[in-house]
Amino acid sequence: MPENFVVTPWEVTGDIDYERLIEMFGTQKIDSKIISKFVEHTGELHTMLRRGIFYSHRDMDKIFQDVESGAGFVMYTGRGPSGHTHLGHLMPWLFTKYLQDKFGIELYFQMTDDEKFMFNQNLTMEDTRKYAYENALDIIALGFDPEKTHIFLDTEYSNQLYKIAIKVAKKVTFNTTKAVFGFNNSTNIGSIWFTSMQAAPAFLPSVLRGRNIRCVIPCAIDQDPHFRVARDIAEGIGFYKPALLHCKMLPSLAGSDKMSASLPNTSIFTIDKPKDIKKKIGNAFTGGCVSVEEQKVKGGNPDICSVYQYLYYIFEENDAKLEDRKTKCRSGELLCGYCKQYLTEKVVTFIEAHQVRREQAREILEKFMLRDCQGEEK
Ligand code: TRP
């Protein structure tokens, strides 16, 4: 039976069946065993694990073994700088920051300005570079540890990355990239090569240390195809297979699908003004009825409501409050206007504080940047 959704690193559309994706991609569900390891090592259960937002993984059992043996691990994640940062991007980064705090580990953060240049006809290299530095401010604003967080642009940190990427590229065939990414003979050769650039940072920490260290990649599940390829070739070039922690994608304010930066009115950007946020949430798709009268009688449907999803994914940490909202929505007691107002206040408070930290980040940006000369010395 054909799926009625598409999830690739470059296209996310339709009504995503996340359980089905686990089967299609061949990943593992984050089960009670993995959950209890998180609890054992952090002393708590993070909301994103409890709610199944981070819900799939590869090799997390091995990561915990390396924690327990003292071998340790590092993290790697990334951003394709095709525009400004929106809340959908921040979501996995919030969890990544939490993991850094809890495990005290290093994070390598890749900015794939090359990717966005090669895949997008409308972006120049100046654009993608500019967005990479803009996006870096958002990362820093989340409070990552400057001593332990290393951000780099593919086009700038190329000395170190290129040497790893060519080792990867030598092992990946055109057939593989066609099968995994759906490329064909008309695809530009930069795009075909690109997966070796996204794989490289998974091995970079081992190269910089001169010894192998396991790496976990927290990311939205649409990025998994790259790492499936990376895992297949990892041992063949002398490294551990990268482990993964996959999350679901924050829906857009228009309903299902990944929050897309190409539809600016259905995403909330970190640079948005309070009045924009208010307007966007005001126009959001909800599970409400056409008229207030009808909704009071029939109730709303939180399962399809984007406002509810935003509260669920990020803005309402309190489970009891969330449950209460759901019940009152279904019974018709709670109307969409109230939920929209509640979410608007939460988002505006968050974004205003974020914007202050984002401005301060300009001063300390260089502390976070991994530069080729520095990499060579390590
Ligand atoms: N390709 C990703 C994007 O378009 C960016 C990226 C690079 C990434 N490396 C990563 C994302 C590692 C998650 C994990 O957004």
Coordinates of C-alpha atoms and ligand atoms in Angstrom, one line a residue:
M1 CA 0.0 0.0 0.0
P2 CA 1.5 3.4 -0.9
E3 CA 2.1 5.7 2.0
N4 CA 0.2 9.0 1.9
F5 CA 3.2 10.9 3.2
V6 CA 6.7 11.7 2.1
V7 CA 9.7 12.1 4.5
T8 CA 13.1 12.7 3.0
P9 CA 15.8 15.2 4.1
W10 CA 14.5 17.6 1.5
E11 CA 10.8 17.0 1.5
V12 CA 8.3 16.4 4.3
T13 CA 4.6 16.3 3.2
G14 CA 1.4 14.5 4.1
D15 CA 0.0 13.0 7.2
I16 CA 3.1 11.4 8.7
D17 CA 2.8 8.0 10.3
Y18 CA 5.8 8.0 12.7
E19 CA 5.4 4.4 13.7
R20 CA 5.5 3.4 10.1
L21 CA 8.7 5.5 9.6
I22 CA 10.4 3.4 12.2
E23 CA 9.7 0.3 10.0
M24 CA 10.5 2.0 6.7
F25 CA 13.9 3.4 8.0
G26 CA 14.7 0.4 10.1
T27 CA 15.3 2.3 13.4
Q28 CA 14.4 1.3 16.9
K29 CA 11.6 2.6 19.0
I30 CA 12.7 4.3 22.3
D31 CA 11.3 1.6 24.5
S32 CA 11.1 1.2 28.3
K33 CA 14.6 -0.1 28.5
I34 CA 16.1 3.0 26.9
I35 CA 13.8 5.2 28.9
S36 CA 14.9 3.6 32.1
K37 CA 18.5 4.2 31.1
F38 CA 17.8 7.9 30.7
V39 CA 16.1 8.0 34.0
E40 CA 19.0 6.1 35.6
H41 CA 21.6 8.6 34.3
T42 CA 19.6 11.9 34.5
G43 CA 17.5 11.2 37.5
E44 CA 14.3 12.3 35.7
L45 CA 12.3 11.8 32.5
H46 CA 12.5 14.8 30.1
T47 CA 9.1 16.0 28.7
M48 CA 10.2 15.2 25.1
L49 CA 10.9 11.6 26.1
R50 CA 7.8 11.2 28.2
R51 CA 5.6 12.5 25.4
G52 CA 7.3 10.5 22.7
I53 CA 8.5 13.5 20.8
F54 CA 12.0 12.0 20.8
Y55 CA 10.7 8.5 20.0
S56 CA 13.2 6.6 17.9
H57 CA 16.9 5.7 18.0
R58 CA 19.8 3.7 16.8
D59 CA 22.4 2.3 19.1
M60 CA 21.5 4.3 22.3
D61 CA 22.1 1.1 24.2
K62 CA 25.8 1.3 23.1
I63 CA 25.9 5.0 24.1
F64 CA 24.8 4.1 27.7
Q65 CA 27.3 1.3 27.8
D66 CA 30.0 3.8 26.9
V67 CA 28.7 6.1 29.6
E68 CA 28.9 3.3 32.1
S69 CA 32.4 2.1 31.1
G70 CA 33.7 5.7 31.3
A71 CA 34.6 5.7 27.6
G72 CA 32.2 8.7 27.2
F73 CA 30.5 10.0 24.1
V74 CA 30.0 13.2 22.1
M75 CA 27.1 14.7 20.2
Y76 CA 26.7 16.1 16.7
T77 CA 23.8 17.9 15.2
G78 CA 23.3 20.5 12.4
R79 CA 21.4 23.0 10.6
G80 CA 20.8 23.7 6.9
P81 CA 21.0 27.5 6.8
S82 CA 18.3 28.3 4.1
G83 CA 16.6 31.0 6.2
H84 CA 16.0 32.3 9.6
T85 CA 15.5 29.9 12.5
H86 CA 11.9 28.9 13.5
L87 CA 10.5 27.0 16.4
G88 CA 10.6 23.7 14.6
H89 CA 14.4 24.0 14.4
L90 CA 14.7 25.0 18.0
M91 CA 12.8 22.0 19.3
P92 CA 15.5 19.3 18.9
W93 CA 18.2 21.8 19.9
L94 CA 16.4 22.4 23.2
F95 CA 16.7 18.7 23.9
T96 CA 20.4 18.6 22.7
K97 CA 21.2 21.4 25.1
Y98 CA 19.5 19.4 27.9
L99 CA 21.7 16.4 27.1
Q100 CA 24.8 18.5 27.1
D101 CA 23.9 19.8 30.6
K102 CA 23.1 16.4 31.9
F103 CA 26.0 14.4 30.5
G104 CA 28.5 17.3 30.4
I105 CA 29.5 16.4 26.9
E106 CA 30.9 18.1 23.8
L107 CA 28.7 19.1 20.9
Y108 CA 29.7 19.6 17.3
F109 CA 27.3 21.7 15.3
Q110 CA 27.4 21.6 11.5
M111 CA 26.1 24.5 9.4
T112 CA 25.6 23.0 5.9
D113 CA 25.8 26.2 3.9
D114 CA 27.1 24.2 1.0
E115 CA 24.0 22.0 1.1
K116 CA 21.6 24.9 0.9
F117 CA 23.6 26.5 -1.8
M118 CA 23.7 23.4 -3.9
F119 CA 20.1 22.3 -3.4
N120 CA 18.4 25.6 -3.6
Q121 CA 18.3 27.4 -6.9
N122 CA 17.5 30.8 -5.3
L123 CA 20.2 31.0 -2.7
T124 CA 23.6 32.4 -3.3
M125 CA 26.7 31.5 -1.2
E126 CA 26.5 34.9 0.5
D127 CA 22.9 34.1 1.5
T128 CA 23.6 30.7 3.0
R129 CA 26.7 32.0 4.8
K130 CA 24.8 34.9 6.2
Y131 CA 22.0 32.6 7.4
A132 CA 24.5 30.2 9.0
Y133 CA 25.8 33.1 11.2
E134 CA 22.3 34.2 11.9
N135 CA 21.3 30.7 12.9
A136 CA 24.4 30.3 15.1
L137 CA 23.1 33.2 17.2
D138 CA 20.0 31.2 17.9
I139 CA 22.0 28.2 18.9
I140 CA 24.2 30.2 21.3
A141 CA 21.1 31.9 22.7
L142 CA 19.8 28.6 23.9
G143 CA 22.7 28.5 26.4
F144 CA 25.0 25.9 25.1
D145 CA 28.3 25.7 26.9
P146 CA 31.0 27.8 25.0
E147 CA 33.8 25.5 26.2
K148 CA 32.0 22.4 24.9
T149 CA 30.2 23.5 21.8
H150 CA 31.9 23.8 18.4
I151 CA 30.0 25.4 15.5
F152 CA 31.4 25.3 12.0
L153 CA 30.4 26.1 8.4
D154 CA 31.1 23.5 5.8
T155 CA 32.6 26.1 3.4
E156 CA 34.9 27.4 6.2
Y157 CA 35.9 24.4 8.1
S158 CA 36.7 22.5 4.9
N159 CA 40.3 21.6 5.5
Q160 CA 39.4 19.2 8.3
L161 CA 36.1 18.1 6.9
Y162 CA 37.2 17.4 3.4
K163 CA 39.7 14.9 4.5
I164 CA 37.0 12.9 6.3
A165 CA 34.4 13.4 3.6
I166 CA 36.5 11.9 0.8
K167 CA 37.0 8.8 2.9
V168 CA 33.2 8.5 3.1
A169 CA 32.7 9.4 -0.5
K170 CA 35.0 6.7 -1.6
K171 CA 32.7 4.1 -0.1
V172 CA 29.3 5.4 -1.2
T173 CA 28.1 4.6 -4.7
F174 CA 25.9 6.6 -7.0
N175 CA 23.5 3.7 -6.8
T176 CA 23.2 4.0 -3.1
T177 CA 22.5 7.8 -3.2
K178 CA 19.9 7.1 -6.0
A179 CA 18.2 4.5 -3.9
V180 CA 18.4 6.4 -0.5
F181 CA 17.7 10.0 -1.7
G182 CA 15.9 9.5 -5.0
F183 CA 18.5 11.2 -7.1
N184 CA 18.7 10.6 -10.8
N185 CA 21.0 11.4 -13.7
S186 CA 19.8 15.0 -13.8
T187 CA 20.8 15.7 -10.2
N188 CA 23.7 18.1 -9.9
I189 CA 26.9 16.3 -8.8
G190 CA 27.2 18.5 -5.7
S191 CA 24.0 17.1 -4.3
I192 CA 25.1 13.6 -5.0
W193 CA 28.4 14.2 -3.1
F194 CA 26.7 16.1 -0.2
T195 CA 25.8 13.1 2.0
S196 CA 29.6 12.6 2.6
M197 CA 29.7 16.1 4.1
Q198 CA 26.9 15.5 6.4
A199 CA 28.4 12.2 7.5
A200 CA 31.9 13.7 8.2
P201 CA 31.1 15.4 11.5
A202 CA 30.1 12.1 13.0
F203 CA 33.7 11.0 12.7
L204 CA 35.3 14.4 13.3
P205 CA 35.5 14.1 17.1
S206 CA 37.4 10.8 16.8
V207 CA 39.8 12.4 14.3
L208 CA 40.3 15.5 16.6
R209 CA 41.0 13.3 19.6
G210 CA 43.1 10.8 17.8
R211 CA 41.0 8.0 19.3
N212 CA 37.6 6.6 18.6
I213 CA 34.7 8.0 20.6
R214 CA 31.1 7.2 20.1
C215 CA 28.9 10.0 18.7
V216 CA 25.1 10.4 19.0
I217 CA 23.2 12.6 16.6
P218 CA 20.0 14.1 17.9
C219 CA 17.9 15.1 14.9
A220 CA 14.4 15.2 13.4
I221 CA 13.8 11.8 11.8
D222 CA 13.8 13.2 8.2
Q223 CA 17.6 13.4 8.5
D224 CA 18.0 9.7 9.1
P225 CA 18.7 8.6 5.5
H226 CA 22.1 10.4 5.6
F227 CA 23.1 8.6 8.7
R228 CA 21.9 5.2 7.5
V229 CA 24.5 5.7 4.7
A230 CA 27.1 6.9 7.2
R231 CA 26.5 3.9 9.5
D232 CA 26.9 1.5 6.6
I233 CA 30.4 2.7 5.8
A234 CA 31.6 3.8 9.2
E235 CA 33.3 0.6 10.3
G236 CA 34.9 0.2 6.9
I237 CA 36.8 3.4 7.3
G238 CA 37.7 2.7 10.9
F239 CA 35.1 4.5 13.0
Y240 CA 32.1 3.6 15.2
K241 CA 28.7 3.8 13.6
P242 CA 27.0 7.0 14.8
A243 CA 24.1 6.5 17.2
L244 CA 20.9 8.5 16.6
L245 CA 18.1 10.0 18.6
H246 CA 15.2 10.9 16.4
C247 CA 12.4 13.3 17.1
K248 CA 9.1 14.0 15.4
M249 CA 8.6 17.3 13.5
L250 CA 6.8 20.2 14.9
P251 CA 3.7 20.6 12.8
S252 CA 3.0 24.0 11.1
L253 CA 0.4 26.4 12.2
A254 CA -1.6 25.3 9.1
G255 CA -2.0 21.8 10.4
S256 CA 0.1 18.7 9.7
D257 CA 3.5 18.5 7.9
K258 CA 6.8 19.8 9.1
M259 CA 6.9 23.5 9.9
S260 CA 8.2 24.9 6.7
A261 CA 10.3 28.0 6.4
S262 CA 9.0 28.4 2.9
L263 CA 5.5 29.3 4.2
P264 CA 6.5 32.1 6.5
N265 CA 3.0 32.7 7.9
T266 CA 2.6 29.2 9.3
S267 CA 6.0 29.2 11.1
I268 CA 7.1 31.3 14.1
F269 CA 10.6 32.6 13.6
T270 CA 13.0 33.6 16.4
I271 CA 13.2 37.1 14.9
D272 CA 9.4 37.6 14.8
K273 CA 7.9 40.6 16.6
P274 CA 5.1 40.0 19.2
K275 CA 2.5 41.4 16.8
D276 CA 3.6 38.9 14.1
I277 CA 3.4 36.1 16.6
K278 CA -0.1 37.2 17.7
K279 CA -1.3 37.4 14.1
K280 CA 0.2 34.0 13.1
I281 CA -1.3 32.2 16.1
G282 CA -4.6 34.1 15.6
N283 CA -4.8 32.6 12.1
A284 CA -3.7 29.1 13.1
F285 CA -5.6 26.0 12.2
T286 CA -7.5 24.6 15.1
G287 CA -9.8 21.7 15.8
G288 CA -12.6 24.0 16.5
C289 CA -16.1 24.3 14.8
V290 CA -17.2 27.0 12.4
S291 CA -19.2 28.9 15.0
V292 CA -18.8 29.4 18.7
E293 CA -22.4 28.1 19.3
E294 CA -21.7 24.9 17.4
Q295 CA -18.4 24.4 19.3
K296 CA -20.1 24.8 22.7
V297 CA -22.4 22.0 21.8
K298 CA -20.1 19.7 19.8
G299 CA -16.7 20.5 21.4
G300 CA -13.4 20.8 19.5
N301 CA -10.8 18.2 18.4
P302 CA -7.4 18.8 20.0
D303 CA -5.8 15.9 18.0
I304 CA -5.9 17.9 14.8
C305 CA -5.3 21.3 16.4
S306 CA -2.0 23.1 15.7
V307 CA -2.4 25.3 18.8
Y308 CA -2.7 22.2 20.9
Q309 CA 0.3 20.6 19.2
Y310 CA 2.5 23.6 20.0
L311 CA 1.5 23.3 23.6
Y312 CA 2.2 19.6 23.6
Y313 CA 5.6 19.8 21.8
I314 CA 7.1 22.8 23.5
F315 CA 5.0 25.3 25.5
E316 CA 3.0 23.3 28.1
E317 CA 5.3 21.2 30.3
N318 CA 2.7 20.5 32.8
D319 CA 0.9 17.2 31.9
A320 CA -2.1 17.8 34.2
K321 CA -2.7 21.2 32.6
L322 CA -2.4 19.8 29.2
E323 CA -4.9 17.0 29.9
D324 CA -7.3 19.4 31.4
R325 CA -7.1 21.6 28.3
K326 CA -7.9 18.6 26.2
T327 CA -10.9 17.5 28.2
K328 CA -12.3 21.0 28.3
C329 CA -11.8 21.4 24.5
R330 CA -13.6 18.2 23.8
S331 CA -16.5 19.1 26.0
G332 CA -16.9 22.5 24.4
E333 CA -16.1 24.4 27.6
L334 CA -12.8 25.8 26.2
L335 CA -13.0 27.8 23.0
C336 CA -10.2 28.3 20.4
G337 CA -9.7 32.0 21.2
Y338 CA -8.6 31.2 24.8
C339 CA -6.1 28.6 23.7
K340 CA -4.7 30.9 21.1
Q341 CA -4.3 33.7 23.6
Y342 CA -2.7 31.3 26.1
L343 CA -0.2 30.0 23.5
T344 CA 0.5 33.6 22.2
E345 CA 1.5 34.7 25.7
K346 CA 3.8 31.6 26.2
V347 CA 5.4 32.1 22.8
V348 CA 5.9 35.9 23.1
T349 CA 7.5 35.5 26.5
F350 CA 9.8 32.8 25.2
I351 CA 10.8 34.7 22.0
E352 CA 11.3 38.0 23.8
A353 CA 13.8 36.5 26.2
H354 CA 15.4 34.6 23.4
Q355 CA 15.9 37.7 21.4
V356 CA 17.8 39.4 24.3
R357 CA 20.1 36.4 24.5
R358 CA 20.4 36.3 20.7
E359 CA 21.7 39.9 20.7
Q360 CA 24.2 39.0 23.5
A361 CA 25.3 36.0 21.5
R362 CA 27.0 38.3 18.9
E363 CA 29.6 39.2 21.4
I364 CA 30.6 35.6 22.2
L365 CA 30.0 34.0 18.8
E366 CA 33.7 33.5 18.0
K367 CA 34.2 31.4 21.2
F368 CA 31.9 28.8 19.7
M369 CA 33.4 28.7 16.2
L370 CA 35.6 25.8 15.3
R371 CA 38.3 27.1 12.9
D372 CA 40.6 25.0 10.8
C373 CA 43.8 26.2 12.5
Q374 CA 42.3 25.5 15.9
G375 CA 41.2 22.0 14.8
E376 CA 44.6 21.1 13.6
E377 CA 46.2 22.0 17.0
K378 CA 43.9 19.8 19.0
Ligands
TRP1 N1 20.8 18.7 6.5 C1 20.3 19.3 7.7 C2 19.2 20.3 7.3 O1 18.9 20.6 6.2 C3 21.4 20.0 8.5 C4 22.2 19.0 9.2 C5 23.6 18.8 8.9 C6 21.9 18.2 10.3 N2 24.0 17.9 9.8 C7 23.0 17.5 10.7 C8 20.7 18.0 11.0 C9 23.0 16.6 11.7 C10 20.6 17.1 12.0 C11 21.8 16.4 12.4 O2 18.6 20.9 8.2

